[in-house]
XYZ file of C-alpha atoms in Angstrom:
474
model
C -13.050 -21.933 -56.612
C -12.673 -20.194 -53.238
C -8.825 -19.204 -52.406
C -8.663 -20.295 -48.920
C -5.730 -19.660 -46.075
C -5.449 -22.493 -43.374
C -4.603 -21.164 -39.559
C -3.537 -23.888 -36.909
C -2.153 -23.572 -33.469
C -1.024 -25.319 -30.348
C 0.029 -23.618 -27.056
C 2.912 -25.940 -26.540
C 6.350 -26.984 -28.379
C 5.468 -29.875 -27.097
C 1.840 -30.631 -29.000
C 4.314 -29.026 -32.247
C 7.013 -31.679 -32.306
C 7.351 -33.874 -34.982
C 5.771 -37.739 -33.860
C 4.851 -38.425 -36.660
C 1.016 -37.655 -37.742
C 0.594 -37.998 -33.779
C 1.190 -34.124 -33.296
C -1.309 -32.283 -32.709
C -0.080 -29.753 -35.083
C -0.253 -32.595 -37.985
C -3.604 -33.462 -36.629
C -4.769 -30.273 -37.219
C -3.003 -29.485 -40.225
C -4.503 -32.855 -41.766
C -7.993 -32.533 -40.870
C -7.814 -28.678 -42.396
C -6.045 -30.351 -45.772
C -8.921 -32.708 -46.029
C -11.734 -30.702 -45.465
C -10.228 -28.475 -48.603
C -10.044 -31.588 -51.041
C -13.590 -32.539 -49.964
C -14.860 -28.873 -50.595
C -12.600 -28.526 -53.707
C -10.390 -25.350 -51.981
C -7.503 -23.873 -53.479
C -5.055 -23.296 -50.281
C -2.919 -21.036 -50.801
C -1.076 -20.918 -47.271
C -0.758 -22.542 -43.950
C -0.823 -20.043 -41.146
C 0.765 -21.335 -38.121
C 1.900 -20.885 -34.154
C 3.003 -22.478 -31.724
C 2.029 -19.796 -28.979
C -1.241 -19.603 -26.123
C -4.627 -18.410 -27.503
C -4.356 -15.729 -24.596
C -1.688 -14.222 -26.126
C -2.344 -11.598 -29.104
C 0.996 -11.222 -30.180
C 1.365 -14.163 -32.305
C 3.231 -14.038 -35.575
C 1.666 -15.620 -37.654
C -1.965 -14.791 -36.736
C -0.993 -11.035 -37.224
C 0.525 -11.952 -40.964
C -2.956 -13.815 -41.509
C -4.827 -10.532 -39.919
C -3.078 -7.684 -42.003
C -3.854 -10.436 -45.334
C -7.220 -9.747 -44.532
C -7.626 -6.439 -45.813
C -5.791 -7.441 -48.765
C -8.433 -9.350 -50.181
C -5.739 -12.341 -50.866
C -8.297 -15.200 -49.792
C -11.777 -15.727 -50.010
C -12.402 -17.753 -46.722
C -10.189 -18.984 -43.796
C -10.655 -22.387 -42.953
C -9.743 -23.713 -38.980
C -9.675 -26.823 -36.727
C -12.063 -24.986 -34.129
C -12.550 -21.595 -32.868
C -10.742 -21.623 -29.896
C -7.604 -21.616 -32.583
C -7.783 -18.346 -33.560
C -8.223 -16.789 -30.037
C -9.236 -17.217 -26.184
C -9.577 -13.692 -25.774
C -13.474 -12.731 -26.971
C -11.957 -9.518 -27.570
C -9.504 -10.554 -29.728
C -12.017 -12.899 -31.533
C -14.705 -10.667 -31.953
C -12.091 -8.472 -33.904
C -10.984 -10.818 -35.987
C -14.028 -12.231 -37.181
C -15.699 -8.646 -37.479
C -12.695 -8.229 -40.197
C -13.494 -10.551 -41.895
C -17.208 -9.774 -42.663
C -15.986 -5.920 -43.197
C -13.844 -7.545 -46.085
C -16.728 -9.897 -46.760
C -14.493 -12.704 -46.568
C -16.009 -15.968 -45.279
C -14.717 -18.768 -42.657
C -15.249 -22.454 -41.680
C -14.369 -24.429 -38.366
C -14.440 -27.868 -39.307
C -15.569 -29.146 -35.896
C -18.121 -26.412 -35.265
C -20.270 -25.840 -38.564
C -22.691 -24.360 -37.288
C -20.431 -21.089 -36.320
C -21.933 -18.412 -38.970
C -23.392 -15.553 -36.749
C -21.693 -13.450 -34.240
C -24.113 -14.023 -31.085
C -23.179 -18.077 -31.638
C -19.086 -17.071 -32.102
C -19.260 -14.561 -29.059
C -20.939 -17.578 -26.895
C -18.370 -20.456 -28.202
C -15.531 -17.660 -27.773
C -16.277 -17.068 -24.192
C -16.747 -20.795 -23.546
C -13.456 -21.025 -24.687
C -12.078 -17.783 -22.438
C -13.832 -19.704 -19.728
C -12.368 -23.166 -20.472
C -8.864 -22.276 -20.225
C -9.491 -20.618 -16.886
C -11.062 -23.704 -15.191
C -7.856 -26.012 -17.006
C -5.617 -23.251 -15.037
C -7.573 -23.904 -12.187
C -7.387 -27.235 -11.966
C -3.335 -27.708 -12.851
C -2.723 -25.372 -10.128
C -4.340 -27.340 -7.844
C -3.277 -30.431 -9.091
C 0.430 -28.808 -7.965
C -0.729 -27.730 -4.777
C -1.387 -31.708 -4.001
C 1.651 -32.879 -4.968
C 3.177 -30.171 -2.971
C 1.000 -31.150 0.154
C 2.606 -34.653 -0.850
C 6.192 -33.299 -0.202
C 6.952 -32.879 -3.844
C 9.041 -30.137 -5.336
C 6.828 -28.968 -8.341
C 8.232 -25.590 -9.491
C 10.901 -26.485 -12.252
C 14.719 -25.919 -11.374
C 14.849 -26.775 -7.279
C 16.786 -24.275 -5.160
C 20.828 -23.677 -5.404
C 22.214 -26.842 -3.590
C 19.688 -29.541 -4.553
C 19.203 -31.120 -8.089
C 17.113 -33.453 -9.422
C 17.472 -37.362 -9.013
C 15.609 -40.201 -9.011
C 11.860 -39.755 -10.311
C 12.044 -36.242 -10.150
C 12.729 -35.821 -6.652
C 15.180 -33.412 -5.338
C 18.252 -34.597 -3.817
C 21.200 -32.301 -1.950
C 23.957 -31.367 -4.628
C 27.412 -33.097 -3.478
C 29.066 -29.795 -5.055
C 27.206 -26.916 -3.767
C 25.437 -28.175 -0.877
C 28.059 -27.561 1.531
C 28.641 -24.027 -0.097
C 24.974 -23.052 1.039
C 26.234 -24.527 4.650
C 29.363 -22.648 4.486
C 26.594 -19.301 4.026
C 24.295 -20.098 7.241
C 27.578 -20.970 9.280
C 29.565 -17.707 8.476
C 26.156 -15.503 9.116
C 25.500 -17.321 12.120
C 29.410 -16.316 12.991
C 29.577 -12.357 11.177
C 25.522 -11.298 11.900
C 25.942 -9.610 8.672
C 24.722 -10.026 5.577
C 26.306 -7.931 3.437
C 29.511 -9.383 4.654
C 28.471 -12.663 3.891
C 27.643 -11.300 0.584
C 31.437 -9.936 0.458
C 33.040 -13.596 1.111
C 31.074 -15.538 -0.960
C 30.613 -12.776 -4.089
C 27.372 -12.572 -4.003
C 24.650 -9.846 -3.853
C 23.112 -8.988 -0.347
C 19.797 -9.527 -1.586
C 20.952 -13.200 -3.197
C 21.901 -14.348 0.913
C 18.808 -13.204 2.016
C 17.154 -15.358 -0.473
C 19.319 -18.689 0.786
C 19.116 -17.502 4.556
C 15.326 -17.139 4.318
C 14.707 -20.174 2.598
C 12.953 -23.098 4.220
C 13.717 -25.533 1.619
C 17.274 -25.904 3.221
C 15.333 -27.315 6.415
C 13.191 -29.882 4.455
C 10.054 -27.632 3.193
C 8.701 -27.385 -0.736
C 6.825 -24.001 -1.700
C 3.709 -23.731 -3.727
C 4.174 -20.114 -5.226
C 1.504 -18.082 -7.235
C 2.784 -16.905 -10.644
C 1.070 -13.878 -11.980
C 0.923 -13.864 -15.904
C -0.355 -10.329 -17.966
C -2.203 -11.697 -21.264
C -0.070 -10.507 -23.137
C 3.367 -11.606 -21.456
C 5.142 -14.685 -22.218
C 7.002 -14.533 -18.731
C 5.363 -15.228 -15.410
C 6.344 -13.425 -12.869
C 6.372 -14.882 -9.149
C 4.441 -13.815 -6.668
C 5.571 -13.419 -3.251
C 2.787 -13.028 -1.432
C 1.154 -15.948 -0.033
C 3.651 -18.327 -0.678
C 2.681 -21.753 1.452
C 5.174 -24.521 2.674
C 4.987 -27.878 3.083
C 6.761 -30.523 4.736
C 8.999 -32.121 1.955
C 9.946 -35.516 1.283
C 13.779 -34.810 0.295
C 16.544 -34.555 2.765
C 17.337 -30.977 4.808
C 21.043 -29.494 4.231
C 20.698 -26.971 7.043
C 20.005 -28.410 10.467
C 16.799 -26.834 12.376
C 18.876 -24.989 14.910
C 21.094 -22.975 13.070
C 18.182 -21.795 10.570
C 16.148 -20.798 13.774
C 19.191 -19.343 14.919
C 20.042 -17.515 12.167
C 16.341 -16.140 11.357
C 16.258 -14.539 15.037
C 19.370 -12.679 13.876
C 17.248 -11.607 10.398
C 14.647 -10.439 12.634
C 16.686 -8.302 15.112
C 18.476 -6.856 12.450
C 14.989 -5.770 11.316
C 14.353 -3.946 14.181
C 17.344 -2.220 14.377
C 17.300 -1.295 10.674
C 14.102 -0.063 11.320
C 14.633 1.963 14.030
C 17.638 3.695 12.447
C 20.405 1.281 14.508
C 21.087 0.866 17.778
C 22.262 4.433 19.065
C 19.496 6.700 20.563
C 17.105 8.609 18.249
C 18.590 11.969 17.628
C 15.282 13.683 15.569
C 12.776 14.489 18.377
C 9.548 14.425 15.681
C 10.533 10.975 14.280
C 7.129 8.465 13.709
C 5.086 11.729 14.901
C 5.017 13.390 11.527
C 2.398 12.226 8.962
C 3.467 13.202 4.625
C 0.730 15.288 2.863
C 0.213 11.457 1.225
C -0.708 9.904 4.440
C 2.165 8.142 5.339
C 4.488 7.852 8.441
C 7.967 10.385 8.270
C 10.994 8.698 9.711
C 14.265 10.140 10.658
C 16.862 9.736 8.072
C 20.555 11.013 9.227
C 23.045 11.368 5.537
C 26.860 11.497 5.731
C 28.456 13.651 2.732
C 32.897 14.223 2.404
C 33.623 17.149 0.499
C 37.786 18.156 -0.664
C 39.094 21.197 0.688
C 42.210 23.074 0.864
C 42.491 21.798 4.460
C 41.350 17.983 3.338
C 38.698 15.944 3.477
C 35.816 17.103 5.248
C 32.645 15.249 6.212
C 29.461 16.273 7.224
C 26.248 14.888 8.717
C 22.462 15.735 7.358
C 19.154 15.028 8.972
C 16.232 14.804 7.507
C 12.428 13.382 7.484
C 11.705 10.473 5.093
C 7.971 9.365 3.762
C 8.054 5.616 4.244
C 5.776 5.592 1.176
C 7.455 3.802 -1.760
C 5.605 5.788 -4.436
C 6.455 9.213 -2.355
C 9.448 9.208 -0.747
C 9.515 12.481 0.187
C 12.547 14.172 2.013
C 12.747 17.314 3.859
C 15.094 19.222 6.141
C 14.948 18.137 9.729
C 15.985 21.522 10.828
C 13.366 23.551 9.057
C 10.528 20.653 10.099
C 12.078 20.846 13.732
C 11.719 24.826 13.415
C 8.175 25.107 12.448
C 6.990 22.447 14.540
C 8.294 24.396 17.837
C 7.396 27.545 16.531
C 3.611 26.330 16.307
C 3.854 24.873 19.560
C 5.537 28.216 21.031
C 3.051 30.201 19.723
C -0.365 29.152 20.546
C -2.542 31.582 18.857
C -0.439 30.614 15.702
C -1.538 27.382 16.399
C -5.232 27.944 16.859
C -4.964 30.554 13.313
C -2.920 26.803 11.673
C -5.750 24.718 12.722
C -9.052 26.681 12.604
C -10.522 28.166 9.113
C -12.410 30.993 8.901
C -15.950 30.554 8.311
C -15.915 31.427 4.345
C -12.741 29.209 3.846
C -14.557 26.305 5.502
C -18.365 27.057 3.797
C -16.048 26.857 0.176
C -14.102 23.884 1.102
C -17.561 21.672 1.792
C -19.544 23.165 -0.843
C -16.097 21.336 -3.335
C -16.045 17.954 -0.975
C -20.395 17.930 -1.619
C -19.511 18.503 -5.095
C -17.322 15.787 -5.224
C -19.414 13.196 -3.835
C -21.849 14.109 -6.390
C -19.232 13.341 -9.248
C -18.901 9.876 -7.524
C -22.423 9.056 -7.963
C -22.597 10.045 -11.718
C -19.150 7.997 -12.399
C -21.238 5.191 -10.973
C -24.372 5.446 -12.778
C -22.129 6.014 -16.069
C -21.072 2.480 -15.081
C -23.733 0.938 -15.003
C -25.268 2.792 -18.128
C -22.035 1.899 -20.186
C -23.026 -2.385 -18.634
C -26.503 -2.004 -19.767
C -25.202 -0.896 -23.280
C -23.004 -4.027 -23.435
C -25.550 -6.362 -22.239
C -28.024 -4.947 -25.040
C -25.235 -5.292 -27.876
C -25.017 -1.390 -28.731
C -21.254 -1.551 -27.592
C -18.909 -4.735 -28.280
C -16.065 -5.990 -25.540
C -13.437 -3.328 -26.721
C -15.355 -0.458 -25.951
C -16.778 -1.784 -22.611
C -12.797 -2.217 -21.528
C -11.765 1.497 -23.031
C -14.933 2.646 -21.449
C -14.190 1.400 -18.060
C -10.706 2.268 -18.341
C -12.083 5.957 -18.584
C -14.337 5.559 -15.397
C -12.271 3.850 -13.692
C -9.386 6.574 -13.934
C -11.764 9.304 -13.028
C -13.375 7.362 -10.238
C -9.755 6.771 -8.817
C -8.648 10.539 -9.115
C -11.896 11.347 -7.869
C -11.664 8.898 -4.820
C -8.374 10.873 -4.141
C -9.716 14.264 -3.744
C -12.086 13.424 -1.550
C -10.089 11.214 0.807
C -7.457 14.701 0.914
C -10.695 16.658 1.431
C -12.167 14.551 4.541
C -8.282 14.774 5.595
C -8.390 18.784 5.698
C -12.122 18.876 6.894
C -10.999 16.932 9.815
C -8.095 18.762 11.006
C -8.836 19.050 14.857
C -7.944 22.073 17.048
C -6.225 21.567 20.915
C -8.932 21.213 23.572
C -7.224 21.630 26.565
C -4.878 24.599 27.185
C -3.017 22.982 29.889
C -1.495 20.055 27.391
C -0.353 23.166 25.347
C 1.677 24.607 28.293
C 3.213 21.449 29.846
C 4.255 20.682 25.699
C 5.810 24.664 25.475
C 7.659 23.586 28.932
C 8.844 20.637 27.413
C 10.020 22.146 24.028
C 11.856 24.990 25.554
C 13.730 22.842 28.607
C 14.326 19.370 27.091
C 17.391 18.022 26.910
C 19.830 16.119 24.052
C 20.772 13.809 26.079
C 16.968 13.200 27.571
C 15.728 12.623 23.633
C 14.370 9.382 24.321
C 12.709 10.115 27.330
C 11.220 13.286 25.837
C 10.386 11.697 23.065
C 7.841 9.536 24.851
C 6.694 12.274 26.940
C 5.646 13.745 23.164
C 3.785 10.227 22.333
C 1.573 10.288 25.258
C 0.773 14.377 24.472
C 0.635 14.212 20.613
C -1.324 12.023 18.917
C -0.080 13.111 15.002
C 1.830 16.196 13.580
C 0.364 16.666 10.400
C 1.610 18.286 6.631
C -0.828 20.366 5.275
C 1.924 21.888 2.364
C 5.774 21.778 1.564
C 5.440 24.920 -0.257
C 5.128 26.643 1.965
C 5.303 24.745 4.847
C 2.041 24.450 6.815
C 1.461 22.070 9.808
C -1.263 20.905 11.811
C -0.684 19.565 14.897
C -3.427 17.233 16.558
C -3.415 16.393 20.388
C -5.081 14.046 22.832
């Protein structure tokens, strides 16, 4: 008599509750039970989950997976494939430990499931089924939202839900998100708003820049991992539609107050409203790529005298993953030394013939390690396609390329960067920019400054340790 373990699952709590035989974790469950007093199979447990196929992380599949190499049952009986995964990956895995263990299976609704080139095809139907279902409920939402409908769960703080799911303004906190617009529209600040009302700055952004106060409904992308339970919302590309339910904030004092978001900005991004006061600011490019900005720091100190407070000015990479800082006042005097000293200059931006021979003979080099990471691409495809390599591999494989194919993508985007590196044409731009340098002004800054824009087109970082420049003109 074969010793058999039963596995059923549903995505939903919903499909799990208890109607009855009606759920369709009964439903399952029953079908399984029969099929075993037909075939005269001793169950000895009932595996199940109420989690998505998608997801590998599933109790009780992994309790049922570790059995296997226990040799507790001799076959695992299941509604349909698509119950034990809608990964093929995961599938293929599961099913390849069974035959390791020799250890035999049945899905009731798909006898005819015994070799692995029929279960790899029904697994990626599967894989490919719940991709078109996603598909079409997401478009299905983006209808209703067309329609005016709200569609993504709990609405927005100062509406609730009311009659046949619409939203309706909240009698409580609606004229608390009001109160908000008024006192920006009055203070122009938002952290100050933030202050008075106890919440976070980021949290009144969020209300202020929210068109469903003005009669609007978003349909928002959610981006899911595989193997997360949590979506997480994408803000990117969110789309709004004219809603059906009733605005709290009238059109004029949203507009209003979004001109004030936008001014403030500019100014933020410009470093406020008083004159520039770092004369390379925007000019200077990171060693990443990236724009430098002037950054000016306050720091207080205690001494025996008191409290003391003084000011530091730096460069800051507007890259997120750099963020590099460095001291405006060596920057400032390197930059003016190369421009001072033109022969410096010329030795900064010219290599010698040997340097330059070496550094293509590396970027040719490197091109040539592109082309073999792409023919290893398509070699490790044509393995997969021919069966000498399952799913798993093909992922770890690319995983591999595509890691070396980014690093070397890097080296020869810094390569083309140094290769590049232009020298000053005219010696007369070089002279009027030495004038300038040596005779500007503090008080002229801004005027200098754009004097600089029309004469240099990029200062670039070669090194921070040590500090090399290149400097490239019009």
């Amino acid at each position: 008599m074969e010793k058999v373990a039963i596995y059923i699952r549903v995505s939903k709590k919903e499909q799990s509750k208890d109607n009855g035989s009606e759920s369709s974790l009964n439903i399952q469950l029953k079908k399984c039970l029969d099929y075993c007093k037909e075939k005269n199979y001793e169950v000895l447990k009932v595996y199940q989950d109420v989690e998505s196929g998608r997801v590998d992380d599933r109790r009780e599949f992994n309790e049922l997976f570790e059995s296997i190499s226990k040799k507790i049952y001799t076959k695992i009986v299941f509604w349909e494939v698509s119950r034990i995964a809608r990964k093929i990956s995961t599938g293929m895995k599961f099913f390849e430990e069974l035959e390791l263990y020799k250890i035999t299976f049945d899905s009731i609704s798909q006898p005819y499931l015994k070799d692995f080139m029929t279960l790899s095809i029904f697994l990626a139907w599967g894989a490919e089924d719940i991709k078109q279902m996603s598909l079409r409920i997401r478009s299905n939402l983006e209808e209703k939202t067309k329609a005016g409908y709200f569609v993504h769960g709990n609405p927005a703080t100062g509406y609730m839900r009311g009659e046949n799911k619409m939203i309706v303004p909240d009698p409580e906190k609606a004229p608390f998100i009001l109160k908000i617009f008024e006192t920006y529209a009055e203070t122009h600040n938002l952290s100050e708003v933030g202050r008075r009302f106890k919440k976070t700055r980021s949290d009144i952004v969020e209300i202020i820049d929210n068109k469903i106060y003005i009669g609007y409904v978003p349909f928002r992308r959610y981006v899911k991992e595989l193997n997360e339970k949590k979506r997480k919302e994408s803000r990117k590309n969110i789309k709004w539609y004219k809603g059906l339910h009733e605005p709290i904030i009238p059109l004029e004092l949203f507009e209003f107050c979004q001109s004030l978001r936008e001014k403030n900005m500019k100014v933020r991004a410009s470093f406020g409203n008083a004159k520039p006061y770092l004369l390379y600011s925007s000019l200077i490019y990171c060693k990443c790529g990236h724009k430098m900005y002037q950054q000016k720091r306050k720091k207080s100190y205690e001494t025996k005298n008191g409290k003391v407070v003084r000011t530091y000015y730096s460069y800051t990479c507007v890259n997120r993953k750099c963020r590099k800082v460095f001291s405006a006042k060596t920057m400032d005097k390197a930059i003016k030394y190369l421009i001072l000293n033109s022969k410096e200059l010329e030795e900064l931006n010219q290599y010698s013939s040997k340097d330059k021979k070496n550094e293509e003979k590396k970027f040719l080099k490197l091109k040539n390690d592109l082309k073999l990471l792409e023919n290893e691409k398509e070699r490790v495809i044509n393995l997969f396609q021919k069966g000498y390599i399952n799913e798993e591999e093909l992922d770890n494989k690319f995983k591999d390329i595509n890691n070396d194919l980014k690093i070397t993508k890097e080296k020869v985007s810094e390569f083309e960067k140094i290769l590049n590196i232009s020298t000053p044409k005219d010696i007369k731009i070089l002279e009027k920019l030495k004038f300038i340098i040596e005779n500007y002004d503090e008080e002229d800054i801004v005027e200098t400054k754009k004097i600089l824009k029309i004469l240099i087109k990029e200062i670039r970082i070669i090194s921070f340790k040590p500090l090399k420049l290149s400097i490239l003109f019009y």
